[in-house]
Amino acid sequence: MLTRMQAAQAQTQRHLGVIERQIAARAARLTVTDHAKRRQFGRSASRWTNADERLFQQHVAELTLARCGEIDALLCKLDRQERAMAEFQTLNDGSSAGP
């Protein structure tokens, strides 16, 4: 039973990780697109500036906000799973202590 609970929790964590990677990748694509529209580069010019980093972080925040319902649901699910596993372990530890 505990193994299934742990597997379900791991799956939820993987799903959350996928969402975080999707957000970061999309923000990077948006930033690169905006960067290319703004200016041309010389060969020695830095390709990622402080302004680009700020824009990237802004895109991450906007995309995270757009998916906050899904992220919050997964975080609540992880919390419930952790509590259920802790309760399960407590019950099993108490029952195996014996008289």
PDB file of N, CA and C in Angstrom:
ATOM      1  N   MET A   1       0.836  -1.200   0.000  1.00  0.00           N
ATOM      2  CA  MET A   1       0.000   0.000   0.000  1.00  0.00           C
ATOM      3  C   MET A   1       0.875   1.256   0.000  1.00  0.00           C
ATOM      4  N   LEU A   2       1.884   1.272   0.875  1.00  0.00           N
ATOM      5  CA  LEU A   2       2.769   2.428   0.952  1.00  0.00           C
ATOM      6  C   LEU A   2       3.522   2.609  -0.369  1.00  0.00           C
ATOM      7  N   THR A   3       3.906   1.517  -0.992  1.00  0.00           N
ATOM      8  CA  THR A   3       4.616   1.588  -2.272  1.00  0.00           C
ATOM      9  C   THR A   3       3.756   2.247  -3.338  1.00  0.00           C
ATOM     10  N   ARG A   4       2.481   1.906  -3.366  1.00  0.00           N
ATOM     11  CA  ARG A   4       1.566   2.539  -4.331  1.00  0.00           C
ATOM     12  C   ARG A   4       1.406   4.017  -4.036  1.00  0.00           C
ATOM     13  N   MET A   5       1.336   4.369  -2.758  1.00  0.00           N
ATOM     14  CA  MET A   5       1.206   5.770  -2.375  1.00  0.00           C
ATOM     15  C   MET A   5       2.450   6.555  -2.806  1.00  0.00           C
ATOM     16  N   GLN A   6       3.608   5.957  -2.598  1.00  0.00           N
ATOM     17  CA  GLN A   6       4.847   6.620  -2.987  1.00  0.00           C
ATOM     18  C   GLN A   6       4.946   6.761  -4.500  1.00  0.00           C
ATOM     19  N   ALA A   7       4.500   5.754  -5.226  1.00  0.00           N
ATOM     20  CA  ALA A   7       4.510   5.818  -6.690  1.00  0.00           C
ATOM     21  C   ALA A   7       3.578   6.922  -7.189  1.00  0.00           C
ATOM     22  N   ALA A   8       2.408   7.044  -6.571  1.00  0.00           N
ATOM     23  CA  ALA A   8       1.463   8.099  -6.956  1.00  0.00           C
ATOM     24  C   ALA A   8       2.045   9.471  -6.663  1.00  0.00           C
ATOM     25  N   GLN A   9       2.703   9.600  -5.528  1.00  0.00           N
ATOM     26  CA  GLN A   9       3.326  10.881  -5.180  1.00  0.00           C
ATOM     27  C   GLN A   9       4.452  11.212  -6.164  1.00  0.00           C
ATOM     28  N   ALA A  10       5.254  10.231  -6.521  1.00  0.00           N
ATOM     29  CA  ALA A  10       6.337  10.452  -7.482  1.00  0.00           C
ATOM     30  C   ALA A  10       5.769  10.887  -8.835  1.00  0.00           C
ATOM     31  N   GLN A  11       4.659  10.292  -9.230  1.00  0.00           N
ATOM     32  CA  GLN A  11       4.022  10.664 -10.500  1.00  0.00           C
ATOM     33  C   GLN A  11       3.533  12.108 -10.441  1.00  0.00           C
ATOM     34  N   THR A  12       2.949  12.517  -9.330  1.00  0.00           N
ATOM     35  CA  THR A  12       2.486  13.893  -9.174  1.00  0.00           C
ATOM     36  C   THR A  12       3.668  14.854  -9.226  1.00  0.00           C
ATOM     37  N   GLN A  13       4.765  14.497  -8.578  1.00  0.00           N
ATOM     38  CA  GLN A  13       5.961  15.347  -8.605  1.00  0.00           C
ATOM     39  C   GLN A  13       6.529  15.445 -10.022  1.00  0.00           C
ATOM     40  N   ARG A  14       6.507  14.341 -10.761  1.00  0.00           N
ATOM     41  CA  ARG A  14       6.978  14.377 -12.153  1.00  0.00           C
ATOM     42  C   ARG A  14       6.094  15.298 -12.991  1.00  0.00           C
ATOM     43  N   HIS A  15       4.787  15.235 -12.767  1.00  0.00           N
ATOM     44  CA  HIS A  15       3.858  16.091 -13.510  1.00  0.00           C
ATOM     45  C   HIS A  15       4.149  17.559 -13.218  1.00  0.00           C
ATOM     46  N   LEU A  16       4.380  17.874 -11.961  1.00  0.00           N
ATOM     47  CA  LEU A  16       4.712  19.250 -11.581  1.00  0.00           C
ATOM     48  C   LEU A  16       6.028  19.674 -12.238  1.00  0.00           C
ATOM     49  N   GLY A  17       6.996  18.778 -12.270  1.00  0.00           N
ATOM     50  CA  GLY A  17       8.267  19.069 -12.931  1.00  0.00           C
ATOM     51  C   GLY A  17       8.105  19.326 -14.419  1.00  0.00           C
ATOM     52  N   VAL A  18       7.227  18.556 -15.060  1.00  0.00           N
ATOM     53  CA  VAL A  18       6.958  18.756 -16.487  1.00  0.00           C
ATOM     54  C   VAL A  18       6.395  20.156 -16.720  1.00  0.00           C
ATOM     55  N   ILE A  19       5.464  20.558 -15.878  1.00  0.00           N
ATOM     56  CA  ILE A  19       4.867  21.890 -16.011  1.00  0.00           C
ATOM     57  C   ILE A  19       5.926  22.966 -15.834  1.00  0.00           C
ATOM     58  N   GLU A  20       6.786  22.812 -14.834  1.00  0.00           N
ATOM     59  CA  GLU A  20       7.843  23.803 -14.598  1.00  0.00           C
ATOM     60  C   GLU A  20       8.793  23.883 -15.794  1.00  0.00           C
ATOM     61  N   ARG A  21       9.149  22.735 -16.374  1.00  0.00           N
ATOM     62  CA  ARG A  21      10.038  22.737 -17.548  1.00  0.00           C
ATOM     63  C   ARG A  21       9.339  23.351 -18.765  1.00  0.00           C
ATOM     64  N   GLN A  22       8.040  23.079 -18.919  1.00  0.00           N
ATOM     65  CA  GLN A  22       7.298  23.669 -20.033  1.00  0.00           C
ATOM     66  C   GLN A  22       7.268  25.189 -19.910  1.00  0.00           C
ATOM     67  N   ILE A  23       7.044  25.676 -18.706  1.00  0.00           N
ATOM     68  CA  ILE A  23       7.006  27.121 -18.473  1.00  0.00           C
ATOM     69  C   ILE A  23       8.365  27.737 -18.788  1.00  0.00           C
ATOM     70  N   ALA A  24       9.434  27.136 -18.286  1.00  0.00           N
ATOM     71  CA  ALA A  24      10.781  27.671 -18.516  1.00  0.00           C
ATOM     72  C   ALA A  24      11.129  27.660 -20.004  1.00  0.00           C
ATOM     73  N   ALA A  25      10.785  26.575 -20.694  1.00  0.00           N
ATOM     74  CA  ALA A  25      11.090  26.485 -22.125  1.00  0.00           C
ATOM     75  C   ALA A  25      10.309  27.530 -22.918  1.00  0.00           C
ATOM     76  N   ARG A  26       9.043  27.678 -22.588  1.00  0.00           N
ATOM     77  CA  ARG A  26       8.210  28.671 -23.292  1.00  0.00           C
ATOM     78  C   ARG A  26       8.715  30.081 -23.021  1.00  0.00           C
ATOM     79  N   ALA A  27       9.083  30.363 -21.776  1.00  0.00           N
ATOM     80  CA  ALA A  27       9.613  31.685 -21.429  1.00  0.00           C
ATOM     81  C   ALA A  27      10.914  31.951 -22.176  1.00  0.00           C
ATOM     82  N   ALA A  28      11.766  30.946 -22.294  1.00  0.00           N
ATOM     83  CA  ALA A  28      13.021  31.112 -23.028  1.00  0.00           C
ATOM     84  C   ALA A  28      12.745  31.398 -24.503  1.00  0.00           C
ATOM     85  N   ARG A  29      11.794  30.676 -25.096  1.00  0.00           N
ATOM     86  CA  ARG A  29      11.458  30.921 -26.506  1.00  0.00           C
ATOM     87  C   ARG A  29      10.915  32.332 -26.706  1.00  0.00           C
ATOM     88  N   LEU A  30      10.042  32.763 -25.801  1.00  0.00           N
ATOM     89  CA  LEU A  30       9.496  34.123 -25.902  1.00  0.00           C
ATOM     90  C   LEU A  30      10.594  35.164 -25.764  1.00  0.00           C
ATOM     91  N   THR A  31      11.519  34.938 -24.842  1.00  0.00           N
ATOM     92  CA  THR A  31      12.606  35.884 -24.614  1.00  0.00           C
ATOM     93  C   THR A  31      13.520  35.952 -25.830  1.00  0.00           C
ATOM     94  N   VAL A  32      13.876  34.816 -26.390  1.00  0.00           N
ATOM     95  CA  VAL A  32      14.753  34.791 -27.569  1.00  0.00           C
ATOM     96  C   VAL A  32      14.067  35.477 -28.741  1.00  0.00           C
ATOM     97  N   THR A  33      12.774  35.237 -28.912  1.00  0.00           N
ATOM     98  CA  THR A  33      12.031  35.884 -29.992  1.00  0.00           C
ATOM     99  C   THR A  33      12.031  37.392 -29.806  1.00  0.00           C
ATOM    100  N   ASP A  34      11.743  37.863 -28.591  1.00  0.00           N
ATOM    101  CA  ASP A  34      11.759  39.299 -28.308  1.00  0.00           C
ATOM    102  C   ASP A  34      13.156  39.867 -28.511  1.00  0.00           C
ATOM    103  N   HIS A  35      14.163  39.123 -28.094  1.00  0.00           N
ATOM    104  CA  HIS A  35      15.556  39.550 -28.206  1.00  0.00           C
ATOM    105  C   HIS A  35      15.925  39.734 -29.679  1.00  0.00           C
ATOM    106  N   ALA A  36      15.553  38.803 -30.516  1.00  0.00           N
ATOM    107  CA  ALA A  36      15.884  38.876 -31.940  1.00  0.00           C
ATOM    108  C   ALA A  36      15.183  40.048 -32.614  1.00  0.00           C
ATOM    109  N   LYS A  37      13.997  40.364 -32.181  1.00  0.00           N
ATOM    110  CA  LYS A  37      13.248  41.474 -32.769  1.00  0.00           C
ATOM    111  C   LYS A  37      13.869  42.824 -32.399  1.00  0.00           C
ATOM    112  N   ARG A  38      14.467  42.900 -31.215  1.00  0.00           N
ATOM    113  CA  ARG A  38      14.962  44.179 -30.716  1.00  0.00           C
ATOM    114  C   ARG A  38      16.254  44.634 -31.373  1.00  0.00           C
ATOM    115  N   ARG A  39      17.202  43.726 -31.628  1.00  0.00           N
ATOM    116  CA  ARG A  39      18.497  44.186 -32.109  1.00  0.00           C
ATOM    117  C   ARG A  39      19.233  43.099 -32.878  1.00  0.00           C
ATOM    118  N   GLN A  40      20.196  43.551 -33.619  1.00  0.00           N
ATOM    119  CA  GLN A  40      21.095  42.657 -34.337  1.00  0.00           C
ATOM    120  C   GLN A  40      22.363  42.497 -33.503  1.00  0.00           C
ATOM    121  N   PHE A  41      23.049  41.393 -33.661  1.00  0.00           N
ATOM    122  CA  PHE A  41      24.252  41.123 -32.883  1.00  0.00           C
ATOM    123  C   PHE A  41      25.489  41.253 -33.750  1.00  0.00           C
ATOM    124  N   GLY A  42      26.584  41.603 -33.084  1.00  0.00           N
ATOM    125  CA  GLY A  42      27.897  41.439 -33.684  1.00  0.00           C
ATOM    126  C   GLY A  42      28.396  40.060 -33.288  1.00  0.00           C
ATOM    127  N   ARG A  43      29.492  39.616 -33.857  1.00  0.00           N
ATOM    128  CA  ARG A  43      29.992  38.273 -33.543  1.00  0.00           C
ATOM    129  C   ARG A  43      30.376  38.130 -32.076  1.00  0.00           C
ATOM    130  N   SER A  44      30.893  39.216 -31.500  1.00  0.00           N
ATOM    131  CA  SER A  44      31.377  39.111 -30.123  1.00  0.00           C
ATOM    132  C   SER A  44      30.341  39.557 -29.089  1.00  0.00           C
ATOM    133  N   ALA A  45      29.174  39.932 -29.534  1.00  0.00           N
ATOM    134  CA  ALA A  45      28.150  40.418 -28.612  1.00  0.00           C
ATOM    135  C   ALA A  45      27.596  39.275 -27.775  1.00  0.00           C
ATOM    136  N   SER A  46      27.314  39.581 -26.530  1.00  0.00           N
ATOM    137  CA  SER A  46      26.695  38.593 -25.648  1.00  0.00           C
ATOM    138  C   SER A  46      25.284  38.317 -26.141  1.00  0.00           C
ATOM    139  N   ARG A  47      24.909  37.083 -26.118  1.00  0.00           N
ATOM    140  CA  ARG A  47      23.591  36.720 -26.618  1.00  0.00           C
ATOM    141  C   ARG A  47      22.509  36.807 -25.541  1.00  0.00           C
ATOM    142  N   TRP A  48      22.876  36.805 -24.265  1.00  0.00           N
ATOM    143  CA  TRP A  48      21.888  36.834 -23.188  1.00  0.00           C
ATOM    144  C   TRP A  48      22.299  37.940 -22.220  1.00  0.00           C
ATOM    145  N   THR A  49      21.558  39.018 -22.224  1.00  0.00           N
ATOM    146  CA  THR A  49      21.902  40.177 -21.405  1.00  0.00           C
ATOM    147  C   THR A  49      21.089  40.185 -20.118  1.00  0.00           C
ATOM    148  N   ASN A  50      21.413  41.133 -19.248  1.00  0.00           N
ATOM    149  CA  ASN A  50      20.631  41.291 -18.015  1.00  0.00           C
ATOM    150  C   ASN A  50      19.178  41.642 -18.344  1.00  0.00           C
ATOM    151  N   ALA A  51      18.992  42.420 -19.383  1.00  0.00           N
ATOM    152  CA  ALA A  51      17.621  42.759 -19.805  1.00  0.00           C
ATOM    153  C   ALA A  51      16.882  41.507 -20.266  1.00  0.00           C
ATOM    154  N   ASP A  52      17.608  40.628 -20.956  1.00  0.00           N
ATOM    155  CA  ASP A  52      16.992  39.373 -21.383  1.00  0.00           C
ATOM    156  C   ASP A  52      16.609  38.520 -20.181  1.00  0.00           C
ATOM    157  N   GLU A  53      17.467  38.485 -19.178  1.00  0.00           N
ATOM    158  CA  GLU A  53      17.164  37.713 -17.965  1.00  0.00           C
ATOM    159  C   GLU A  53      15.924  38.266 -17.267  1.00  0.00           C
ATOM    160  N   ARG A  54      15.829  39.577 -17.184  1.00  0.00           N
ATOM    161  CA  ARG A  54      14.638  40.193 -16.575  1.00  0.00           C
ATOM    162  C   ARG A  54      13.384  39.846 -17.375  1.00  0.00           C
ATOM    163  N   LEU A  55      13.501  39.907 -18.696  1.00  0.00           N
ATOM    164  CA  LEU A  55      12.367  39.572 -19.559  1.00  0.00           C
ATOM    165  C   LEU A  55      11.991  38.094 -19.391  1.00  0.00           C
ATOM    166  N   PHE A  56      12.995  37.234 -19.312  1.00  0.00           N
ATOM    167  CA  PHE A  56      12.760  35.804 -19.101  1.00  0.00           C
ATOM    168  C   PHE A  56      12.004  35.584 -17.796  1.00  0.00           C
ATOM    169  N   GLN A  57      12.464  36.209 -16.706  1.00  0.00           N
ATOM    170  CA  GLN A  57      11.799  36.061 -15.405  1.00  0.00           C
ATOM    171  C   GLN A  57      10.372  36.595 -15.455  1.00  0.00           C
ATOM    172  N   GLN A  58      10.157  37.677 -16.205  1.00  0.00           N
ATOM    173  CA  GLN A  58       8.806  38.217 -16.369  1.00  0.00           C
ATOM    174  C   GLN A  58       7.918  37.214 -17.103  1.00  0.00           C
ATOM    175  N   HIS A  59       8.454  36.608 -18.150  1.00  0.00           N
ATOM    176  CA  HIS A  59       7.688  35.595 -18.887  1.00  0.00           C
ATOM    177  C   HIS A  59       7.379  34.391 -18.000  1.00  0.00           C
ATOM    178  N   VAL A  60       8.344  33.959 -17.200  1.00  0.00           N
ATOM    179  CA  VAL A  60       8.117  32.831 -16.280  1.00  0.00           C
ATOM    180  C   VAL A  60       6.982  33.174 -15.320  1.00  0.00           C
ATOM    181  N   ALA A  61       7.018  34.375 -14.759  1.00  0.00           N
ATOM    182  CA  ALA A  61       5.971  34.785 -13.814  1.00  0.00           C
ATOM    183  C   ALA A  61       4.599  34.806 -14.487  1.00  0.00           C
ATOM    184  N   GLU A  62       4.527  35.346 -15.703  1.00  0.00           N
ATOM    185  CA  GLU A  62       3.251  35.419 -16.413  1.00  0.00           C
ATOM    186  C   GLU A  62       2.721  34.025 -16.762  1.00  0.00           C
ATOM    187  N   LEU A  63       3.611  33.163 -17.233  1.00  0.00           N
ATOM    188  CA  LEU A  63       3.191  31.807 -17.600  1.00  0.00           C
ATOM    189  C   LEU A  63       2.806  30.993 -16.368  1.00  0.00           C
ATOM    190  N   THR A  64       3.517  31.197 -15.273  1.00  0.00           N
ATOM    191  CA  THR A  64       3.173  30.510 -14.032  1.00  0.00           C
ATOM    192  C   THR A  64       1.806  30.967 -13.535  1.00  0.00           C
ATOM    193  N   LEU A  65       1.566  32.266 -13.608  1.00  0.00           N
ATOM    194  CA  LEU A  65       0.264  32.803 -13.204  1.00  0.00           C
ATOM    195  C   LEU A  65      -0.849  32.225 -14.072  1.00  0.00           C
ATOM    196  N   ALA A  66      -0.575  32.072 -15.356  1.00  0.00           N
ATOM    197  CA  ALA A  66      -1.587  31.523 -16.262  1.00  0.00           C
ATOM    198  C   ALA A  66      -1.928  30.076 -15.918  1.00  0.00           C
ATOM    199  N   ARG A  67      -0.982  29.359 -15.338  1.00  0.00           N
ATOM    200  CA  ARG A  67      -1.210  27.945 -15.002  1.00  0.00           C
ATOM    201  C   ARG A  67      -1.303  27.738 -13.493  1.00  0.00           C
ATOM    202  N   CYS A  68      -1.563  28.809 -12.743  1.00  0.00           N
ATOM    203  CA  CYS A  68      -1.550  28.702 -11.279  1.00  0.00           C
ATOM    204  C   CYS A  68      -2.618  27.733 -10.763  1.00  0.00           C
ATOM    205  N   GLY A  69      -3.744  27.638 -11.411  1.00  0.00           N
ATOM    206  CA  GLY A  69      -4.778  26.702 -10.962  1.00  0.00           C
ATOM    207  C   GLY A  69      -4.293  25.267 -11.017  1.00  0.00           C
ATOM    208  N   GLU A  70      -3.662  24.916 -12.121  1.00  0.00           N
ATOM    209  CA  GLU A  70      -3.135  23.565 -12.295  1.00  0.00           C
ATOM    210  C   GLU A  70      -1.992  23.292 -11.314  1.00  0.00           C
ATOM    211  N   ILE A  71      -1.120  24.274 -11.147  1.00  0.00           N
ATOM    212  CA  ILE A  71       0.011  24.124 -10.222  1.00  0.00           C
ATOM    213  C   ILE A  71      -0.487  24.008  -8.787  1.00  0.00           C
ATOM    214  N   ASP A  72      -1.428  24.860  -8.400  1.00  0.00           N
ATOM    215  CA  ASP A  72      -1.983  24.797  -7.045  1.00  0.00           C
ATOM    216  C   ASP A  72      -2.661  23.456  -6.781  1.00  0.00           C
ATOM    217  N   ALA A  73      -3.384  22.952  -7.763  1.00  0.00           N
ATOM    218  CA  ALA A  73      -4.053  21.656  -7.596  1.00  0.00           C
ATOM    219  C   ALA A  73      -3.024  20.551  -7.363  1.00  0.00           C
ATOM    220  N   LEU A  74      -1.939  20.579  -8.115  1.00  0.00           N
ATOM    221  CA  LEU A  74      -0.899  19.559  -7.936  1.00  0.00           C
ATOM    222  C   LEU A  74      -0.200  19.699  -6.586  1.00  0.00           C
ATOM    223  N   LEU A  75       0.044  20.941  -6.161  1.00  0.00           N
ATOM    224  CA  LEU A  75       0.673  21.144  -4.853  1.00  0.00           C
ATOM    225  C   LEU A  75      -0.234  20.663  -3.721  1.00  0.00           C
ATOM    226  N   CYS A  76      -1.536  20.914  -3.845  1.00  0.00           N
ATOM    227  CA  CYS A  76      -2.491  20.414  -2.841  1.00  0.00           C
ATOM    228  C   CYS A  76      -2.525  18.889  -2.853  1.00  0.00           C
ATOM    229  N   LYS A  77      -2.470  18.304  -4.040  1.00  0.00           N
ATOM    230  CA  LYS A  77      -2.465  16.850  -4.153  1.00  0.00           C
ATOM    231  C   LYS A  77      -1.215  16.272  -3.503  1.00  0.00           C
ATOM    232  N   LEU A  78      -0.059  16.900  -3.732  1.00  0.00           N
ATOM    233  CA  LEU A  78       1.180  16.443  -3.098  1.00  0.00           C
ATOM    234  C   LEU A  78       1.082  16.526  -1.578  1.00  0.00           C
ATOM    235  N   ASP A  79       0.499  17.611  -1.088  1.00  0.00           N
ATOM    236  CA  ASP A  79       0.336  17.778   0.355  1.00  0.00           C
ATOM    237  C   ASP A  79      -0.556  16.680   0.928  1.00  0.00           C
ATOM    238  N   ARG A  80      -1.678  16.401   0.254  1.00  0.00           N
ATOM    239  CA  ARG A  80      -2.574  15.327   0.700  1.00  0.00           C
ATOM    240  C   ARG A  80      -1.866  13.975   0.681  1.00  0.00           C
ATOM    241  N   GLN A  81      -1.092  13.730  -0.362  1.00  0.00           N
ATOM    242  CA  GLN A  81      -0.375  12.462  -0.469  1.00  0.00           C
ATOM    243  C   GLN A  81       0.653  12.313   0.656  1.00  0.00           C
ATOM    244  N   GLU A  82       1.365  13.392   0.961  1.00  0.00           N
ATOM    245  CA  GLU A  82       2.349  13.338   2.042  1.00  0.00           C
ATOM    246  C   GLU A  82       1.676  13.073   3.389  1.00  0.00           C
ATOM    247  N   ARG A  83       0.549  13.760   3.627  1.00  0.00           N
ATOM    248  CA  ARG A  83      -0.179  13.535   4.888  1.00  0.00           C
ATOM    249  C   ARG A  83      -0.697  12.109   4.967  1.00  0.00           C
ATOM    250  N   ALA A  84      -1.218  11.592   3.862  1.00  0.00           N
ATOM    251  CA  ALA A  84      -1.750  10.226   3.857  1.00  0.00           C
ATOM    252  C   ALA A  84      -0.641   9.213   4.114  1.00  0.00           C
ATOM    253  N   MET A  85       0.519   9.422   3.520  1.00  0.00           N
ATOM    254  CA  MET A  85       1.634   8.494   3.754  1.00  0.00           C
ATOM    255  C   MET A  85       2.122   8.578   5.196  1.00  0.00           C
ATOM    256  N   ALA A  86       2.183   9.786   5.744  1.00  0.00           N
ATOM    257  CA  ALA A  86       2.614   9.941   7.136  1.00  0.00           C
ATOM    258  C   ALA A  86       1.625   9.255   8.073  1.00  0.00           C
ATOM    259  N   GLU A  87       0.321   9.426   7.804  1.00  0.00           N
ATOM    260  CA  GLU A  87      -0.704   8.784   8.629  1.00  0.00           C
ATOM    261  C   GLU A  87      -0.629   7.265   8.490  1.00  0.00           C
ATOM    262  N   PHE A  88      -0.436   6.795   7.275  1.00  0.00           N
ATOM    263  CA  PHE A  88      -0.320   5.359   7.031  1.00  0.00           C
ATOM    264  C   PHE A  88       0.873   4.782   7.800  1.00  0.00           C
ATOM    265  N   GLN A  89       1.996   5.478   7.742  1.00  0.00           N
ATOM    266  CA  GLN A  89       3.186   5.007   8.450  1.00  0.00           C
ATOM    267  C   GLN A  89       2.990   5.037   9.967  1.00  0.00           C
ATOM    268  N   THR A  90       2.315   6.072  10.458  1.00  0.00           N
ATOM    269  CA  THR A  90       2.042   6.167  11.890  1.00  0.00           C
ATOM    270  C   THR A  90       1.154   5.031  12.338  1.00  0.00           C
ATOM    271  N   LEU A  91       0.115   4.729  11.574  1.00  0.00           N
ATOM    272  CA  LEU A  91      -0.791   3.638  11.909  1.00  0.00           C
ATOM    273  C   LEU A  91      -0.062   2.298  11.885  1.00  0.00           C
ATOM    274  N   ASN A  92       0.781   2.103  10.896  1.00  0.00           N
ATOM    275  CA  ASN A  92       1.521   0.835  10.806  1.00  0.00           C
ATOM    276  C   ASN A  92       2.581   0.724  11.887  1.00  0.00           C
ATOM    277  N   ASP A  93       3.223   1.814  12.246  1.00  0.00           N
ATOM    278  CA  ASP A  93       4.213   1.786  13.316  1.00  0.00           C
ATOM    279  C   ASP A  93       3.547   1.484  14.655  1.00  0.00           C
ATOM    280  N   GLY A  94       2.362   2.065  14.863  1.00  0.00           N
ATOM    281  CA  GLY A  94       1.639   1.833  16.108  1.00  0.00           C
ATOM    282  C   GLY A  94       1.110   0.426  16.207  1.00  0.00           C
ATOM    283  N   SER A  95       0.679  -0.150  15.095  1.00  0.00           N
ATOM    284  CA  SER A  95       0.119  -1.501  15.146  1.00  0.00           C
ATOM    285  C   SER A  95       1.216  -2.557  15.230  1.00  0.00           C
ATOM    286  N   SER A  96       2.411  -2.236  14.781  1.00  0.00           N
ATOM    287  CA  SER A  96       3.493  -3.226  14.825  1.00  0.00           C
ATOM    288  C   SER A  96       4.252  -3.169  16.142  1.00  0.00           C
ATOM    289  N   ALA A  97       3.953  -2.180  17.001  1.00  0.00           N
ATOM    290  CA  ALA A  97       4.643  -2.066  18.286  1.00  0.00           C
ATOM    291  C   ALA A  97       4.249  -3.203  19.217  1.00  0.00           C
ATOM    292  N   GLY A  98       3.039  -3.683  19.044  1.00  0.00           N
ATOM    293  CA  GLY A  98       2.570  -4.833  19.845  1.00  0.00           C
ATOM    294  C   GLY A  98       2.202  -4.466  21.264  1.00  0.00           C
ATOM    295  N   PRO A  99       1.701  -5.447  22.045  1.00  0.00           N
ATOM    296  CA  PRO A  99       1.219  -5.169  23.410  1.00  0.00           C
ATOM    297  C   PRO A  99       2.307  -5.033  24.406  1.00  0.00           C
TER     298      PRO A  99
END
